[in-house]
Each structure stands twice: as structure tokens, then as C-alpha cells.
XYZ file of N, CA and C in Angstrom:
777
model
N 231.812 175.325 159.822
C 230.573 175.049 160.596
C 230.664 173.699 161.269
N 230.318 173.659 162.509
C 230.379 172.397 163.239
C 229.178 171.567 162.945
N 229.289 170.264 163.335
C 228.176 169.346 163.119
C 226.965 169.797 163.915
N 227.196 170.314 165.124
C 226.082 170.816 165.968
C 225.390 171.982 165.352
N 226.166 172.901 164.711
C 225.546 174.055 164.045
C 224.761 173.597 162.831
N 225.246 172.596 162.117
C 224.579 172.096 160.932
C 223.244 171.480 161.250
N 223.057 171.080 162.531
C 221.810 170.448 162.951
C 220.704 171.431 163.251
N 220.985 172.767 163.088
C 219.992 173.773 163.409
C 219.647 174.616 162.195
N 218.871 174.053 161.260
C 218.461 174.814 160.082
C 217.576 175.974 160.476
N 217.545 177.008 159.614
C 216.903 178.261 160.007
C 215.376 178.226 159.877
N 214.874 177.526 158.916
C 213.418 177.564 158.658
C 212.811 176.174 158.793
N 211.443 176.172 158.904
C 210.759 174.865 159.013
C 210.959 174.056 157.730
N 211.014 174.743 156.558
C 211.218 174.018 155.305
C 212.620 173.367 155.317
N 213.598 174.092 155.775
C 214.964 173.513 155.857
C 214.991 172.325 156.818
N 214.228 172.426 157.910
C 214.200 171.292 158.860
C 213.578 170.071 158.193
N 212.516 170.273 157.442
C 211.904 169.156 156.736
C 212.861 168.514 155.736
N 213.546 169.372 154.981
C 214.524 168.869 153.970
C 215.634 168.117 154.665
N 216.125 168.650 155.795
C 217.198 167.975 156.528
C 216.723 166.598 157.047
N 215.481 166.541 157.565
C 214.968 165.267 158.093
C 214.867 164.227 157.007
N 214.400 164.610 155.829
C 214.320 163.677 154.706
C 215.696 163.223 154.298
N 216.626 164.191 154.219
C 217.964 163.862 153.800
C 218.642 162.882 154.793
N 218.507 163.140 156.099
C 219.094 162.289 157.108
C 218.484 160.870 157.053
N 217.170 160.841 156.873
C 216.489 159.536 156.808
C 217.011 158.741 155.622
N 217.193 159.412 154.455
C 217.711 158.738 153.265
C 219.141 158.269 153.504
N 219.949 159.078 154.218
C 221.332 158.703 154.478
C 221.395 157.430 155.359
N 220.528 157.370 156.345
C 220.501 156.191 157.219
C 220.085 154.954 156.449
N 219.009 155.080 155.669
C 218.577 153.909 154.875
C 219.618 153.481 153.864
N 220.414 154.474 153.373
C 221.466 154.157 152.409
C 222.622 153.375 152.989
N 222.717 153.294 154.283
C 223.783 152.541 154.928
C 223.568 151.009 154.811
N 222.308 150.621 154.633
C 222.005 149.205 154.554
C 222.351 148.640 153.176
N 222.728 147.371 153.164
C 223.081 146.715 151.915
C 223.428 145.255 152.187
N 223.845 144.516 151.157
C 224.197 143.121 151.347
C 225.237 142.894 152.428
N 226.167 143.823 152.562
C 227.213 143.694 153.579
C 226.793 144.256 154.919
N 225.716 145.036 154.964
C 225.244 145.635 156.204
C 223.719 145.451 156.334
N 223.303 144.251 156.619
C 221.842 144.008 156.742
C 221.289 144.552 158.047
N 222.159 144.778 159.033
C 221.768 145.308 160.325
C 222.761 146.423 160.717
N 222.280 147.284 161.635
C 223.086 148.482 161.913
C 222.903 148.884 163.349
N 223.962 149.404 163.981
C 223.860 149.945 165.336
C 223.959 151.449 165.294
N 223.570 152.085 166.425
C 223.697 153.530 166.526
C 225.165 153.948 166.383
N 226.044 153.185 167.014
C 227.459 153.516 167.007
C 228.019 153.486 165.553
N 227.633 152.445 164.780
C 228.135 152.327 163.420
C 227.587 153.438 162.551
N 226.305 153.756 162.673
C 225.713 154.831 161.904
C 226.329 156.176 162.266
N 226.600 156.354 163.547
C 227.266 157.602 164.003
C 228.612 157.771 163.366
N 229.366 156.685 163.381
C 230.735 156.733 162.780
C 230.676 156.999 161.286
N 229.799 156.338 160.577
C 229.780 156.451 159.098
C 229.180 157.757 158.618
N 228.244 158.319 159.368
C 227.600 159.551 158.960
C 228.268 160.809 159.529
N 229.049 160.641 160.563
C 229.729 161.791 161.187
C 228.753 162.681 161.963
N 227.697 162.103 162.487
C 226.718 162.845 163.297
C 226.915 162.554 164.766
N 226.186 163.345 165.580
C 226.187 163.067 167.036
C 225.419 161.784 167.319
N 225.853 161.046 168.331
C 225.175 159.814 168.701
C 223.698 160.095 169.082
N 223.473 161.227 169.781
C 222.067 161.555 170.199
C 221.208 161.813 168.973
N 221.787 162.410 167.923
C 221.019 162.682 166.703
C 220.636 161.373 166.034
N 221.566 160.473 165.886
C 221.330 159.199 165.258
C 220.282 158.380 166.057
N 220.437 158.416 167.382
C 219.481 157.710 168.235
C 218.073 158.259 168.053
N 217.981 159.578 167.950
C 216.670 160.229 167.784
C 216.043 159.794 166.422
N 216.863 159.755 165.380
C 216.345 159.337 164.056
C 215.977 157.893 164.073
N 216.754 157.034 164.713
C 216.415 155.609 164.817
C 215.026 155.436 165.468
N 214.824 156.134 166.557
C 213.552 156.016 167.300
C 212.391 156.425 166.420
N 212.529 157.572 165.711
C 211.453 158.036 164.870
C 211.199 157.115 163.693
N 212.267 156.589 163.117
C 212.113 155.686 161.966
C 211.516 154.334 162.388
N 211.791 153.909 163.593
C 211.174 152.668 164.124
C 209.665 152.908 164.293
N 209.316 154.048 164.834
C 207.905 154.372 165.049
C 207.129 154.459 163.711
N 207.826 154.901 162.656
C 207.194 155.069 161.346
C 207.209 153.766 160.531
N 207.869 152.701 161.056
C 207.921 151.459 160.301
C 209.027 151.398 159.286
N 209.899 152.414 159.285
C 211.032 152.402 158.340
C 212.183 151.520 158.842
N 212.294 151.357 160.141
C 213.255 150.438 160.746
C 212.562 149.522 161.759
N 213.154 148.372 161.968
C 212.729 147.403 162.993
C 213.896 147.110 163.898
N 213.620 146.901 165.194
C 214.660 146.440 166.131
C 214.906 144.978 165.921
N 216.181 144.606 165.973
C 216.581 143.192 165.902
C 216.412 142.631 167.322
N 215.753 141.489 167.423
C 215.458 140.887 168.723
C 216.740 140.659 169.545
N 216.666 141.021 170.827
C 217.723 140.763 171.803
C 219.066 141.370 171.400
N 218.980 142.587 170.792
C 220.212 143.271 170.469
C 219.904 144.749 170.328
N 220.991 145.536 170.153
C 220.830 147.002 169.971
C 220.829 147.382 168.495
N 220.697 146.388 167.607
C 220.756 146.646 166.180
C 219.364 146.902 165.605
N 219.367 147.536 164.421
C 218.115 147.753 163.687
C 218.324 147.213 162.257
N 217.193 147.030 161.576
C 217.225 146.564 160.190
C 216.075 147.256 159.437
N 216.079 147.220 158.085
C 214.956 147.833 157.351
C 213.627 147.318 157.831
N 212.643 148.222 158.012
C 211.377 147.871 158.565
C 210.345 147.388 157.538
N 209.168 147.142 158.040
C 208.114 146.548 157.233
C 207.746 147.457 156.069
N 207.742 148.792 156.295
C 207.355 149.719 155.223
C 208.338 149.690 154.097
N 209.646 149.616 154.432
C 210.679 149.562 153.401
C 210.596 148.227 152.653
N 210.405 147.148 153.371
C 210.308 145.827 152.700
C 209.073 145.763 151.805
N 207.972 146.333 152.259
C 206.763 146.351 151.424
C 206.977 147.169 150.174
N 207.641 148.316 150.325
C 207.883 149.168 149.170
C 208.834 148.458 148.165
N 209.868 147.807 148.708
C 210.780 147.060 147.821
C 210.071 145.962 147.100
N 209.229 145.203 147.798
C 208.500 144.129 147.182
C 207.539 144.647 146.115
N 206.892 145.827 146.416
C 205.992 146.431 145.465
C 206.738 146.848 144.202
N 207.920 147.470 144.361
C 208.684 147.931 143.205
C 209.158 146.734 142.353
N 209.651 145.677 143.007
C 210.072 144.519 142.266
C 208.891 143.894 141.529
N 207.719 143.910 142.183
C 206.515 143.391 141.553
C 206.156 144.138 140.302
N 206.285 145.454 140.355
C 206.000 146.286 139.176
C 206.938 145.940 138.048
N 208.223 145.798 138.350
C 209.215 145.455 137.311
C 208.908 144.116 136.716
N 208.575 143.150 137.518
C 208.268 141.809 137.066
C 207.049 141.771 136.170
N 205.993 142.467 136.587
C 204.762 142.371 135.822
C 204.889 143.081 134.452
N 205.690 144.134 134.375
C 205.939 144.772 133.095
C 206.640 143.820 132.154
N 207.462 142.917 132.691
C 208.152 141.950 131.849
C 207.258 140.788 131.478
N 206.366 140.376 132.373
C 205.579 139.183 132.173
C 204.236 139.399 131.502
N 203.648 140.588 131.671
C 202.276 140.830 131.229
C 202.064 140.898 129.729
N 203.045 141.379 128.893
C 202.742 141.549 127.473
C 202.164 140.336 126.783
N 202.662 139.136 127.114
C 202.145 137.922 126.472
C 200.692 137.693 126.816
N 200.286 137.979 128.067
C 198.914 137.834 128.472
C 198.035 138.865 127.771
N 198.522 140.082 127.613
C 197.741 141.123 126.962
C 197.538 140.780 125.489
N 198.572 140.270 124.826
C 198.426 139.895 123.401
C 197.410 138.810 123.234
N 197.468 137.787 124.111
C 196.557 136.659 124.057
C 195.121 137.127 124.234
N 194.889 138.011 125.190
C 193.540 138.525 125.425
C 193.054 139.377 124.271
N 193.891 140.228 123.721
C 193.480 141.068 122.600
C 193.059 140.206 121.404
N 193.783 139.111 121.161
C 193.435 138.214 120.073
C 192.112 137.467 120.352
N 191.932 137.135 121.620
C 190.761 136.305 121.938
C 189.478 137.106 121.976
N 189.496 138.311 122.565
C 188.224 139.006 122.717
C 188.110 140.235 121.808
N 189.135 140.504 121.009
C 189.054 141.510 119.941
C 188.807 142.925 120.371
N 189.295 143.304 121.529
C 189.281 144.698 121.994
C 190.648 145.037 122.592
N 190.885 146.321 122.826
C 192.175 146.770 123.414
C 192.262 146.299 124.880
N 193.475 145.902 125.247
C 193.746 145.433 126.600
C 194.768 146.366 127.215
N 194.467 146.818 128.458
C 195.256 147.863 129.091
C 195.719 147.406 130.469
N 196.983 147.505 130.733
C 197.536 147.213 132.067
C 197.885 148.525 132.763
N 197.426 148.694 133.978
C 197.701 149.898 134.779
C 198.393 149.527 136.065
N 199.309 150.417 136.491
C 200.005 150.285 137.743
C 199.563 151.430 138.652
N 199.671 151.239 139.943
C 199.263 152.301 140.898
C 200.328 153.374 140.973
N 199.965 154.605 140.730
C 200.891 155.716 140.818
C 200.797 156.432 142.142
N 201.130 157.712 142.154
C 201.097 158.482 143.375
C 199.711 158.654 143.955
N 198.720 158.783 143.071
C 197.348 159.021 143.543
C 196.280 158.314 142.719
N 196.699 157.294 142.012
C 195.744 156.556 141.164
C 196.403 155.734 140.130
N 195.606 154.995 139.315
C 196.237 154.124 138.295
C 196.861 154.935 137.132
N 197.959 154.402 136.636
C 198.623 154.978 135.462
C 198.723 153.903 134.398
N 198.264 154.217 133.195
C 198.344 153.254 132.115
C 199.808 152.974 131.774
N 200.181 151.693 131.796
C 201.596 151.349 131.622
C 201.851 150.479 130.389
N 200.880 149.667 129.994
C 201.010 148.840 128.770
C 199.654 148.846 128.064
N 199.687 148.871 126.746
C 198.454 148.769 125.932
C 198.688 147.842 124.775
N 197.771 146.890 124.612
C 197.787 145.999 123.471
C 196.526 146.236 122.627
N 196.707 146.811 121.477
C 195.534 147.155 120.638
C 195.071 145.939 119.838
N 193.773 145.818 119.712
C 193.210 144.681 118.965
C 193.216 144.986 117.467
N 193.262 143.930 116.657
C 193.154 144.057 115.215
C 191.663 144.054 114.844
N 191.073 145.236 114.951
C 189.617 145.384 114.727
C 189.370 146.662 113.971
N 188.318 146.682 113.165
C 188.004 147.866 112.388
C 187.673 149.076 113.245
N 187.055 148.825 114.385
C 186.779 149.854 115.379
C 187.746 149.718 116.537
N 188.510 150.786 116.749
C 189.558 150.713 117.759
C 189.311 151.754 118.867
N 189.206 151.287 120.077
C 189.165 152.134 121.251
C 190.433 151.880 122.054
N 191.195 152.925 122.340
C 192.474 152.687 123.010
C 192.730 153.786 124.054
N 193.807 153.597 124.797
C 194.220 154.553 125.860
C 195.696 154.803 125.714
N 196.117 156.026 125.933
C 197.541 156.367 125.807
C 198.325 155.854 126.987
N 199.507 155.265 126.729
C 200.422 154.902 127.817
C 200.844 156.160 128.566
N 200.835 156.114 129.883
C 201.159 157.268 130.714
C 199.969 158.045 131.198
N 198.760 157.698 130.707
C 197.562 158.403 131.153
C 197.270 158.128 132.610
N 196.952 159.166 133.352
C 196.529 159.046 134.745
C 195.002 158.869 134.766
N 194.553 157.755 135.337
C 193.129 157.472 135.341
C 192.460 158.078 136.561
N 191.226 158.485 136.400
C 190.475 159.109 137.489
C 190.108 158.078 138.570
N 189.820 158.586 139.810
C 189.487 157.693 140.893
C 188.132 156.998 140.697
N 187.317 157.524 139.784
C 186.036 156.836 139.553
C 186.104 155.923 138.321
N 187.326 155.684 137.791
C 187.468 154.728 136.676
C 187.361 153.300 137.185
N 187.030 152.399 136.278
C 186.940 150.960 136.687
C 188.224 150.462 137.288
N 189.356 150.855 136.647
C 190.659 150.362 137.152
C 190.940 150.905 138.533
N 190.655 152.195 138.789
C 190.874 152.752 140.105
C 190.044 152.042 141.181
N 188.795 151.781 140.855
C 187.932 151.121 141.827
C 188.420 149.708 142.175
N 189.005 149.011 141.195
C 189.571 147.693 141.467
C 190.776 147.845 142.429
N 191.662 148.791 142.111
C 192.780 149.009 143.041
C 192.290 149.400 144.428
N 191.327 150.285 144.532
C 190.860 150.742 145.825
C 190.209 149.574 146.613
N 189.609 148.622 145.910
C 188.962 147.505 146.554
C 189.980 146.603 147.230
N 191.216 146.539 146.657
C 192.179 145.553 147.138
C 193.478 146.098 147.668
N 193.625 147.440 147.723
C 194.871 147.980 148.281
C 195.088 147.457 149.704
N 196.332 147.075 150.053
C 196.584 146.575 151.404
C 196.290 147.656 152.443
N 196.535 148.927 152.102
C 196.299 150.031 153.017
C 194.903 150.581 152.765
N 193.889 150.029 153.413
C 192.537 150.476 153.196
C 192.258 151.859 153.843
N 193.086 152.289 154.797
C 192.923 153.628 155.325
C 193.247 154.645 154.239
N 194.293 154.327 153.425
C 194.664 155.191 152.331
C 193.550 155.229 151.278
N 192.962 154.049 150.991
C 191.848 153.971 150.046
C 190.698 154.812 150.501
N 190.381 154.731 151.806
C 189.282 155.522 152.327
C 189.557 157.005 152.257
N 190.811 157.392 152.451
C 191.140 158.844 152.335
C 190.951 159.314 150.938
N 191.334 158.507 149.978
C 191.196 158.885 148.559
C 189.730 159.032 148.172
N 188.935 158.047 148.524
C 187.503 158.120 148.175
C 186.812 159.241 148.954
N 187.358 159.560 150.123
C 186.779 160.654 150.923
C 186.954 161.993 150.239
N 187.924 162.093 149.310
C 188.148 163.378 148.632
C 187.138 163.610 147.485
N 186.358 162.563 147.139
C 185.373 162.681 146.072
C 184.150 163.439 146.584
N 183.488 164.196 145.716
C 182.252 164.848 146.101
C 181.076 163.838 146.198
N 180.134 164.207 147.043
C 178.904 163.393 147.069
C 178.031 163.811 145.863
N 177.265 162.915 145.214
C 177.055 161.505 145.638
C 178.082 160.521 145.005
N 179.093 161.095 144.309
C 180.082 160.213 143.657
C 180.825 159.389 144.682
N 181.074 159.944 145.872
C 181.802 159.211 146.925
C 181.000 157.971 147.337
N 179.748 158.151 147.609
C 178.909 157.011 148.045
C 178.793 155.933 146.955
N 178.651 156.378 145.718
C 178.532 155.404 144.611
C 179.861 154.666 144.394
N 180.982 155.364 144.516
C 182.275 154.732 144.340
C 182.506 153.712 145.426
N 182.170 154.019 146.691
C 182.346 153.089 147.762
C 181.400 151.854 147.628
N 180.205 152.101 147.105
C 179.297 150.984 146.873
C 179.884 150.046 145.818
N 180.438 150.639 144.755
C 181.003 149.808 143.675
C 182.237 149.071 144.184
N 183.046 149.675 145.032
C 184.213 149.002 145.566
C 183.833 147.778 146.369
N 182.804 147.879 147.156
C 182.344 146.722 147.930
C 181.836 145.634 147.023
N 181.159 145.961 145.924
C 180.706 144.966 144.974
C 181.882 144.301 144.268
N 182.931 145.070 143.972
C 184.100 144.523 143.314
C 184.807 143.490 144.215
N 184.808 143.720 145.522
C 185.423 142.730 146.436
C 184.693 141.378 146.326
N 183.412 141.439 146.102
C 182.631 140.186 145.991
C 182.760 139.570 144.594
N 182.718 140.413 143.557
C 182.717 139.911 142.172
C 184.124 139.591 141.641
N 185.138 140.262 142.202
C 186.510 140.039 141.716
C 186.882 140.899 140.548
N 185.952 141.723 140.049
C 186.258 142.584 138.884
C 185.195 143.687 138.781
N 185.430 144.605 137.856
C 184.538 145.748 137.693
C 184.091 145.853 136.239
N 182.894 146.393 136.042
C 182.475 146.731 134.693
C 181.736 148.045 134.711
N 181.881 148.798 133.608
C 181.213 150.106 133.541
C 181.089 150.545 132.084
N 179.954 151.161 131.747
C 179.753 151.780 130.435
C 179.589 153.266 130.673
N 180.420 154.099 130.070
C 180.318 155.521 130.313
C 179.311 156.185 129.380
N 179.175 157.490 129.494
C 178.166 158.245 128.728
C 178.413 158.226 127.232
N 179.636 157.877 126.841
C 179.958 157.787 125.397
C 179.810 156.407 124.811
N 179.321 155.493 125.667
C 179.126 154.143 125.168
C 180.361 153.275 125.167
N 181.363 153.675 125.947
C 182.625 152.888 126.052
C 182.483 151.989 127.280
N 182.732 150.707 127.057
C 182.662 149.708 128.129
C 184.087 149.376 128.611
N 184.284 149.319 129.920
C 185.581 148.919 130.512
C 185.301 147.773 131.491
N 185.930 146.646 131.230
C 185.988 145.528 132.203
C 187.350 145.526 132.823
N 187.498 145.491 134.134
C 188.810 145.533 134.775
C 188.867 144.503 135.890
N 190.035 143.871 136.022
C 190.244 142.862 137.054
C 191.645 143.040 137.624
N 191.853 142.564 138.883
C 193.174 142.765 139.525
C 194.139 141.650 139.236
N 195.424 141.998 139.390
C 196.535 141.035 139.374
C 197.244 141.205 140.723
N 197.514 140.065 141.365
C 198.143 140.101 142.685
C 199.555 139.535 142.645
N 200.476 140.160 143.382
C 201.793 139.564 143.663
C 201.806 139.190 145.110
N 202.948 138.761 145.642
C 203.039 138.280 146.993
C 202.657 139.396 148.009
N 202.928 140.655 147.676
C 202.658 141.752 148.616
C 201.242 142.304 148.442
N 200.449 141.779 147.528
C 199.082 142.282 147.317
C 198.904 142.692 145.879
N 197.844 143.455 145.637
C 197.505 143.866 144.285
C 198.684 144.653 143.651
N 199.068 144.299 142.451
C 200.207 144.985 141.819
C 199.800 145.631 140.491
N 198.653 145.306 139.940
C 198.231 145.857 138.662
C 196.744 145.546 138.419
N 196.213 146.262 137.445
C 194.899 145.876 136.912
C 195.043 145.655 135.415
N 194.244 144.742 134.879
C 194.161 144.573 133.453
C 192.732 144.855 133.068
N 192.544 145.692 132.014
C 191.223 146.100 131.585
C 191.029 145.827 130.110
N 189.819 145.410 129.763
C 189.406 145.332 128.362
C 188.574 146.558 128.056
N 188.876 147.199 126.929
C 188.231 148.477 126.578
C 187.668 148.434 125.186
N 186.361 148.716 125.021
C 185.764 148.709 123.726
C 184.375 149.376 123.760
N 183.757 149.518 122.614
C 182.428 150.048 122.611
C 181.482 149.025 123.224
N 180.285 149.472 123.669
C 179.343 148.535 124.274
C 178.838 147.516 123.253
N 178.931 147.789 121.985
C 178.561 146.784 120.955
C 179.629 145.718 120.837
N 180.872 146.112 121.092
C 181.974 145.148 120.956
C 182.198 144.346 122.251
N 181.887 144.975 123.435
C 182.273 144.414 124.700
C 181.066 144.394 125.655
N 180.497 143.261 125.932
C 179.394 143.201 126.877
C 179.771 143.656 128.266
N 178.840 144.311 128.966
C 179.086 144.785 130.305
C 178.965 143.681 131.347
N 178.222 142.633 131.041
C 177.925 141.548 132.005
C 179.192 140.865 132.509
N 179.270 140.620 133.804
C 180.439 140.001 134.409
C 180.494 138.489 134.154
N 179.417 137.918 133.607
C 179.426 136.483 133.280
C 179.573 136.273 131.763
N 179.926 137.318 131.033
C 180.108 137.203 129.592
C 181.383 136.422 129.285
N 181.528 135.970 128.046
C 182.727 135.282 127.614
C 183.940 136.145 127.781
N 183.807 137.427 127.447
C 184.947 138.341 127.523
C 185.400 138.555 128.981
N 184.415 138.738 129.871
C 184.759 138.933 131.303
C 185.392 137.704 131.892
N 184.866 136.534 131.500
C 185.445 135.281 131.977
C 186.863 135.094 131.497
N 187.142 135.454 130.254
C 188.489 135.337 129.707
C 189.464 136.292 130.423
N 188.998 137.517 130.706
C 189.820 138.495 131.389
C 190.160 138.014 132.799
N 189.145 137.558 133.527
C 189.417 137.102 134.891
C 190.362 135.912 134.890
N 190.184 134.995 133.983
C 191.036 133.829 133.906
C 192.485 134.186 133.666
N 192.685 135.156 132.754
C 194.060 135.629 132.478
C 194.707 136.263 133.692
N 193.916 137.083 134.431
C 194.454 137.746 135.619
C 194.793 136.706 136.714
N 193.970 135.662 136.802
C 194.277 134.627 137.791
C 195.554 133.872 137.445
N 195.752 133.598 136.110
C 196.989 132.913 135.710
C 198.198 133.775 135.952
N 198.080 135.059 135.637
C 199.192 135.958 135.838
C 199.464 136.139 137.344
N 198.448 136.176 138.132
C 198.582 136.249 139.600
C 199.414 135.037 140.089
N 199.091 133.870 139.637
C 199.826 132.662 140.019
C 201.299 132.764 139.641
N 201.545 133.268 138.425
C 202.935 133.382 137.930
C 203.666 134.448 138.730
N 202.960 135.476 139.251
C 203.586 136.525 140.028
C 203.780 136.094 141.477
N 203.316 134.902 141.852
C 203.474 134.451 143.230
C 202.443 135.023 144.177
N 201.342 135.546 143.599
C 200.288 136.113 144.427
C 199.174 135.133 144.662
N 198.152 135.568 145.393
C 197.012 134.741 145.739
C 195.740 135.494 145.437
N 194.823 134.870 144.686
C 193.571 135.503 144.365
C 192.685 135.380 145.641
N 192.145 136.508 146.137
C 191.377 136.445 147.403
C 190.184 135.459 147.286
N 189.992 134.686 148.330
C 188.939 133.671 148.310
C 187.583 134.310 148.309
N 187.432 135.510 148.799
C 186.130 136.152 148.844
C 185.632 136.587 147.484
N 186.540 136.651 146.506
C 186.112 137.143 145.187
C 185.707 135.958 144.308
N 185.009 136.296 143.238
C 184.547 135.268 142.325
C 185.648 134.755 141.458
């Protein structure tokens, strides 16, 4: 089969798979020794037609996967790839750095402390530090949290891509959608979220920022007798202070608009 024949998959699904595969192949050409790339070099290394590579370069530039190098015919990884790389490194770093902060908080306010990272469609519980208390409220690592959870609302308030946040909240039914968006706006002002559910469980949640933006949330979880809902409580103040310290260590910036 010739290269030209291989470029004509039979079905739409095969076309989609081929496009993803070719995009991955092009991105895989970049590395420490190849920070920039030309159409000619990519054509040679991938064994494709020059017109095919040129077409993929143009589409990837439009999508933010590649950027043109000024005053040259070269391209380099684009803003979307750099943002994703920064986000991934931030997740790895915070998993290494956060446990000490979680232990300190659990000892100080005597409730379980939960760190969540943003997954494909919402927060995923990634670390849990359980308090030494007769009454224990905890969350399983790996749990996917709902979009109306305190942690999700904090993420949605500060995600760099607010169009994505709006699409997610738009999937909620009314009146939950309106209430969630109202709470998100309040979180931007307060810097954190609090909520007591129908079972009497209180969750206080605050963001942690890295250089690329929000990278995690830390939440305190306990019964409403153990954990006050008020955002000016001792427990809420301790949680916010820990998140601000961790933000500084992560190289992030706490938004000035928040408390």
C-alpha cells in the first residue's frame, strides 16, 4: 500500500483515528534536541507527503497545539501543549508537597482533610488525611465528586477556561444550575466554599494555585457539630491559610479579588 492510499481511510471513524494518530506522531517529534520543527523535517521523519504535513501543521496551529516561530518557517509546541504540560507537572508536584499540609491541618482542626485534582469532568479525590477523632467522616481516594460539590464549585470558580466551566454548569438541571452559578460567583469573592448537606456533613473547600492557575482544592470534611460552616471560623481560617502557603510554594498567585 502506498502512502497516498494509506491517507484514505474507509470510514469517518477511521479518519478520526488517523487524525489523532498523525497529530500524536507530529507532537512526538519534539524534544530537547528538536525544540522547533519544519515541514520538510517532519515530512522526512514521518514518511508522509509534504502537503499532508503542511495541512496538519495548519490545523494544529489553529487549534493551539503548535505555534509559528517568528520570522521563520519553523513551528514549536503551542500554548495548549505548554499549558497541559505545566498542569501535569503541577499535579505531580502537589501530590509530593501536599501531604505535610494535610497532616498539619488534620491535627489542627481535628477533621478529615481531602485534596482533589481536576479530572476529565470534575474533581477526583487524590489524597486523604484522616483525623484522630472518635467521630470520623472520610472520603475514598479515587472518588469522582459531583459538579455541585464544594470542591467542584471551587474549581469551576477559578478554572482558566471559563467557557469550559460554563459548559459544565450548563449541563446541570434548573434550578441547580442557577444555584451553582450563584455559589461560584460568591466563591470568587470569598476565596473558598462551605456547604452542609442533608445528612449534616459540612465541607469547607479552598483552592491551591500553581503558575498555570488552579491545580487542586483542599477540603475539610466533618459533621456540622465538628466543623462550623462559617467562613470566618477558626477552621476555615486555618484551611485558607494552608492553601495560601501551599500556593506560594507551588509558585502560584492567590487572586487579589478573593478574601
